[in-house]
Coordinates of C-alpha atoms in Angstrom, one line a residue:
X1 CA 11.8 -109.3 8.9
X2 CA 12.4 -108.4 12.4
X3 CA 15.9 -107.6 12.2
X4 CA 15.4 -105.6 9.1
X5 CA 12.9 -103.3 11.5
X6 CA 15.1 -103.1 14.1
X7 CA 17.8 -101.8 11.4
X8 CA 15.2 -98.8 10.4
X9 CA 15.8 -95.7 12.1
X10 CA 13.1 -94.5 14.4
X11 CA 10.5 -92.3 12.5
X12 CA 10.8 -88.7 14.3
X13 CA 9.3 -85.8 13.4
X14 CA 12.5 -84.3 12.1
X15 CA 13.0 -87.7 10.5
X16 CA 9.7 -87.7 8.1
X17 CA 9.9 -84.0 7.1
X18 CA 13.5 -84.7 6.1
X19 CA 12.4 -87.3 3.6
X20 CA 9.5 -85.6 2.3
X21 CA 11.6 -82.4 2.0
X22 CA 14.5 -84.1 -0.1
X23 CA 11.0 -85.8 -2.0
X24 CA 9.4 -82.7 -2.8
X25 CA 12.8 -81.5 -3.8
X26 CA 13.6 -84.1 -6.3
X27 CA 10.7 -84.4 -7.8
X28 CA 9.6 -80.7 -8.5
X29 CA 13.3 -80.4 -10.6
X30 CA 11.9 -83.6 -12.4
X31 CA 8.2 -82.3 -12.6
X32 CA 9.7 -78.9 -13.5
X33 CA 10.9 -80.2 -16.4
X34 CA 7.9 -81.2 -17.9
X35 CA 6.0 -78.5 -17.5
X36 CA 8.3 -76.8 -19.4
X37 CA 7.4 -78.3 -22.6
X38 CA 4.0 -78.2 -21.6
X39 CA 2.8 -81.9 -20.6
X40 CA 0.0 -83.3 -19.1
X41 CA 1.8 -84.4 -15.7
X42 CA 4.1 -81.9 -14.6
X43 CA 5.1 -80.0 -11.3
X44 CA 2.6 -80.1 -8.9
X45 CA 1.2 -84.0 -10.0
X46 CA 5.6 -84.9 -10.0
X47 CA 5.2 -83.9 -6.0
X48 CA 1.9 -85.3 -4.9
X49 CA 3.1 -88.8 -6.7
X50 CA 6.3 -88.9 -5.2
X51 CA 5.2 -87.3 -1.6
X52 CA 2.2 -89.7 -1.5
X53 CA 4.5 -92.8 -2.6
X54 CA 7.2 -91.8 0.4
X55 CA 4.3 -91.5 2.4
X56 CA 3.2 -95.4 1.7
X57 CA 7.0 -96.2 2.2
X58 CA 7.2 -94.4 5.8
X59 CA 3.4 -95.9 7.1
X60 CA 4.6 -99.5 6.1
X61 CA 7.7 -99.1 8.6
X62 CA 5.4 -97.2 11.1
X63 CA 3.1 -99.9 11.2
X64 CA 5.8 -102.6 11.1
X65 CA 7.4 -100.7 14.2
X66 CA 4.4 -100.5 15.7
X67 CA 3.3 -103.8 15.7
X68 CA 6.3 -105.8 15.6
X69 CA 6.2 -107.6 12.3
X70 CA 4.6 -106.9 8.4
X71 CA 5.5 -107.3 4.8
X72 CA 7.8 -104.3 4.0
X73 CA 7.2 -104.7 0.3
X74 CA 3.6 -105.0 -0.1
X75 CA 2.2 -101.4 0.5
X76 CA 5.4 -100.5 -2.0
X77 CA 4.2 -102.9 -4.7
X78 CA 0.9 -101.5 -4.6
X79 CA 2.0 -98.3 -5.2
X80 CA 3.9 -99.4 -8.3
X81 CA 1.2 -101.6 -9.9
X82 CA -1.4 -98.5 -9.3
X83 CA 1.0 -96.1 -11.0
X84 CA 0.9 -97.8 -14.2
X85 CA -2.9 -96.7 -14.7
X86 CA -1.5 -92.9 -13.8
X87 CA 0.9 -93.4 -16.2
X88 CA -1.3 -94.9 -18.5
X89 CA -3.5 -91.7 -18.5
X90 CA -0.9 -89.1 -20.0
X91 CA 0.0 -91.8 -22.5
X92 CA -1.4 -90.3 -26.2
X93 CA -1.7 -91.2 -29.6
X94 CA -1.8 -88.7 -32.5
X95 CA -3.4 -89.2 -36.1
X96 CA 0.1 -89.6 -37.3
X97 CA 0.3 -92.8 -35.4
X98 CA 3.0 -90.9 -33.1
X99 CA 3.1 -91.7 -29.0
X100 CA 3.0 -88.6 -27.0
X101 CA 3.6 -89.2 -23.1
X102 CA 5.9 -91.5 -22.9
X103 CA 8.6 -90.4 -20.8
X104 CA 6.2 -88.1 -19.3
X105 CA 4.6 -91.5 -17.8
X106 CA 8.0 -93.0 -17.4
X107 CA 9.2 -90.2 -14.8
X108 CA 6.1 -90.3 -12.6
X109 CA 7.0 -93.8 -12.2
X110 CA 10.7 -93.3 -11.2
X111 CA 9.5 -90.4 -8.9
X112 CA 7.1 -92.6 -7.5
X113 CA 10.1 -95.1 -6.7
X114 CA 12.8 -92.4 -5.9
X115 CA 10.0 -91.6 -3.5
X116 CA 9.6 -95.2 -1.7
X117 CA 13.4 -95.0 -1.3
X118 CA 13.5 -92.0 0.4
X119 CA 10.2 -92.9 2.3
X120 CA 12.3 -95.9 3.2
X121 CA 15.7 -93.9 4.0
X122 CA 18.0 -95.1 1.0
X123 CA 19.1 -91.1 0.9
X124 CA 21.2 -92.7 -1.5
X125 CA 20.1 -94.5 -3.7
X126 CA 17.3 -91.7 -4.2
X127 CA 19.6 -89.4 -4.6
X128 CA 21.7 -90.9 -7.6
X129 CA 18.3 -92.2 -9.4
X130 CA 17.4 -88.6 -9.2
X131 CA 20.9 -87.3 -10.9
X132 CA 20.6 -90.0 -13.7
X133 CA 17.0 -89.4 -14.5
X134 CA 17.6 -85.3 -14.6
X135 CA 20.3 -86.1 -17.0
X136 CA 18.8 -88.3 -19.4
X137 CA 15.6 -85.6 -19.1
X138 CA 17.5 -82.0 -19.8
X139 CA 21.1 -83.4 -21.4
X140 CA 19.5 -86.6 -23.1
X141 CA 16.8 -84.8 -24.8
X142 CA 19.3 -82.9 -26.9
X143 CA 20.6 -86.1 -28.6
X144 CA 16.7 -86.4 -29.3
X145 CA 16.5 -83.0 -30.9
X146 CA 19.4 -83.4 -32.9
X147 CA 17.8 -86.9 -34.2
X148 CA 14.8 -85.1 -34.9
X149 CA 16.0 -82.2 -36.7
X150 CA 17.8 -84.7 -39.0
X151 CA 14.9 -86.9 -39.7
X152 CA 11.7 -86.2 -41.5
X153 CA 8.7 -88.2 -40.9
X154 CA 5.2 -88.7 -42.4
X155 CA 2.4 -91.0 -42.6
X156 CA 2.0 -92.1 -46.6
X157 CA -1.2 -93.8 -48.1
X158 CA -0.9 -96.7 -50.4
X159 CA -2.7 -99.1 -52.6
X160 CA -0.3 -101.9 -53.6
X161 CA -1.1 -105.6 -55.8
X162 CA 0.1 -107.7 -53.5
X163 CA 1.9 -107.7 -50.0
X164 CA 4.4 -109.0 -52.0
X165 CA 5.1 -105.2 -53.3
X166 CA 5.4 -104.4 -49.6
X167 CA 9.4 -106.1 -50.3
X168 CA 10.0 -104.0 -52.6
X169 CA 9.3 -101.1 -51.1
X170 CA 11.2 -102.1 -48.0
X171 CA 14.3 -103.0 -50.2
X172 CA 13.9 -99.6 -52.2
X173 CA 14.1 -97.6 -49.0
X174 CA 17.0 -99.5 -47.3
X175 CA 19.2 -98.4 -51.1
X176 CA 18.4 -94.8 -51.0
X177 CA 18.3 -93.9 -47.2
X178 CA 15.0 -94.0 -45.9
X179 CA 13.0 -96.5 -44.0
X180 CA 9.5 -97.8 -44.6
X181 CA 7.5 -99.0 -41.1
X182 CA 4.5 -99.2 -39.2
X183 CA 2.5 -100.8 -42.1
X184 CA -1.2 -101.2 -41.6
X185 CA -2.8 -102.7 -44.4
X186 CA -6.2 -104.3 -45.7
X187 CA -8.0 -105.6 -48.7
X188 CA -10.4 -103.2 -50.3
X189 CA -13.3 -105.0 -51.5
X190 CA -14.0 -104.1 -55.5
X191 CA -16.5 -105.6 -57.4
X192 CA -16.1 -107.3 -61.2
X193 CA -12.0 -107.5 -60.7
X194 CA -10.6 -111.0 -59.6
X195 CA -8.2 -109.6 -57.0
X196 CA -9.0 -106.5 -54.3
X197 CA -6.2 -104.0 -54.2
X198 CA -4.3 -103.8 -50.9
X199 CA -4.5 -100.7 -49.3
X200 CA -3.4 -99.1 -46.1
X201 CA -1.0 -96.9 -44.5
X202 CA 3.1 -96.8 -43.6
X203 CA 5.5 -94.8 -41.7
X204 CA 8.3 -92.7 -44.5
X205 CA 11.0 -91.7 -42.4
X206 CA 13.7 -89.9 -44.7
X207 CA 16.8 -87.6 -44.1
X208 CA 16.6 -84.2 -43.7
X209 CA 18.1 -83.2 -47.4
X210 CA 15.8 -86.0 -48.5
X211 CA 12.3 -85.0 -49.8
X212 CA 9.4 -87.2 -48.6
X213 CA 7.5 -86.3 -52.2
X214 CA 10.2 -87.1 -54.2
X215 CA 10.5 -90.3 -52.3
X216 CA 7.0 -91.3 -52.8
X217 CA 7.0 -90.3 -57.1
X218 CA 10.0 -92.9 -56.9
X219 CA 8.3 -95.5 -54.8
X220 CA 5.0 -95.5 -57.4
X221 CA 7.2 -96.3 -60.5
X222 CA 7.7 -99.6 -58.5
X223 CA 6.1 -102.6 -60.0
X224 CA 3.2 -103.5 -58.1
X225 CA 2.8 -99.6 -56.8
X226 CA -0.7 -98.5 -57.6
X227 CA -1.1 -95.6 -55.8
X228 CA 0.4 -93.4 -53.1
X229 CA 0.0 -90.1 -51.4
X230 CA 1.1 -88.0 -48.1
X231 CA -1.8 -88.4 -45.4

């Protein structure tokens, strides 16, 4: 562990505003970018995650220079673990059953990491996380749009026999181009019949020429279809 200190350039003044400069830098782009499409965590909370994390990064080699020996990984690993309740925080689940956040979470954990290596001075490997992770956030997310805008999905109610009509639906939707997930499902009690209906919820996801209703009046004529409506 000595020799790896030894290796670490001395920690001027010139030298810590360079890495919190190129920090900042990176990770308003990245933090721009969510605030752009209006999200919980965007530019300023990109920069105070990151700068704070490169921060962590530079006081674990200060105090390792300082003193002669430490743990160069343990103030890091701290600073990952405690980002995954940040992260956990923008993380949202609609009615629909649809996650909101996601990469939203995701990126203030990579800036928080692109910012221990620039805290640490791997200029770069910083520098090419940071390219990869603006790509897959601005030119990646049209792939997603184009997904979208070819896919319709809504959240159907049933009330089935058996789960055993749950195969049939599956099979039905894998013929005609749709898919069936996401099934939540439990017996309603009713009294004077010898069986309780099954009822629940499930995912439709269709094509865009496809309509969901038309979908659904097919899925009912199924044998052991009771019932079935949009949510």
């Amino acid at each position: 562990m000595q020799s790896v200190l030894e290796g670490l350039p001395e920690l001027s003044i010139l030298e810590i505003t360079l890495r919190l400069l190129l920090t900042t830098l990176f990770a308003g782009t990245l933090g721009y970018e969510r605030e752009r499409h209006k999200q919980a965590a965007g530019f300023r909370t990109y920069i105070i995650v990151a700068d704070a994390s490169a921060l962590v990064m530079m006081t674990n080699i200060f105090i390792g220079q300082c003193v002669g020996t430490t743990d160069l990984v343990r103030m890091p690993a701290s600073v990952i673990t405690g980002l995954g309740f940040l992260g956990a925080g923008t993380i949202l689940v609609t009615k629909s059953q649809e996650i909101k956040g996601l990469t939203t979470a995701a990126g203030l954990w990579a800036v928080a990491n692109i910012g221990l290596a620039l805290g640490a001075g791997f200029y770069t490997g910083g520098a090419i996380c940071y390219a990869f992770i603006l790509i897959a956030m601005n030119i990646l997310r049209l792939v997603d749009q184009h997904i979208e805008k070819n896919q319709t999905v809504v959240e159907v109610y049933c009330e089935m026999r058996s789960t055993q009509t749950i195969g049939k639906l599956i099979r039905y939707g894998r013929e005609h181009d749709c898919s069936l997930t996401d099934f939540n499902l439990y017996n309603e009690p009713t009294y004077g019949e010898e069986s309780a209906p099954l009822c629940g919820t499930f995912t439709l996801w269709t094509g865009k020429k496809t309509k969901p209703a038309a979908v659904i009046g097919e899925l009912e004529k199924l044998d052991g279809v009771l019932y079935l409506t949009l949510v």
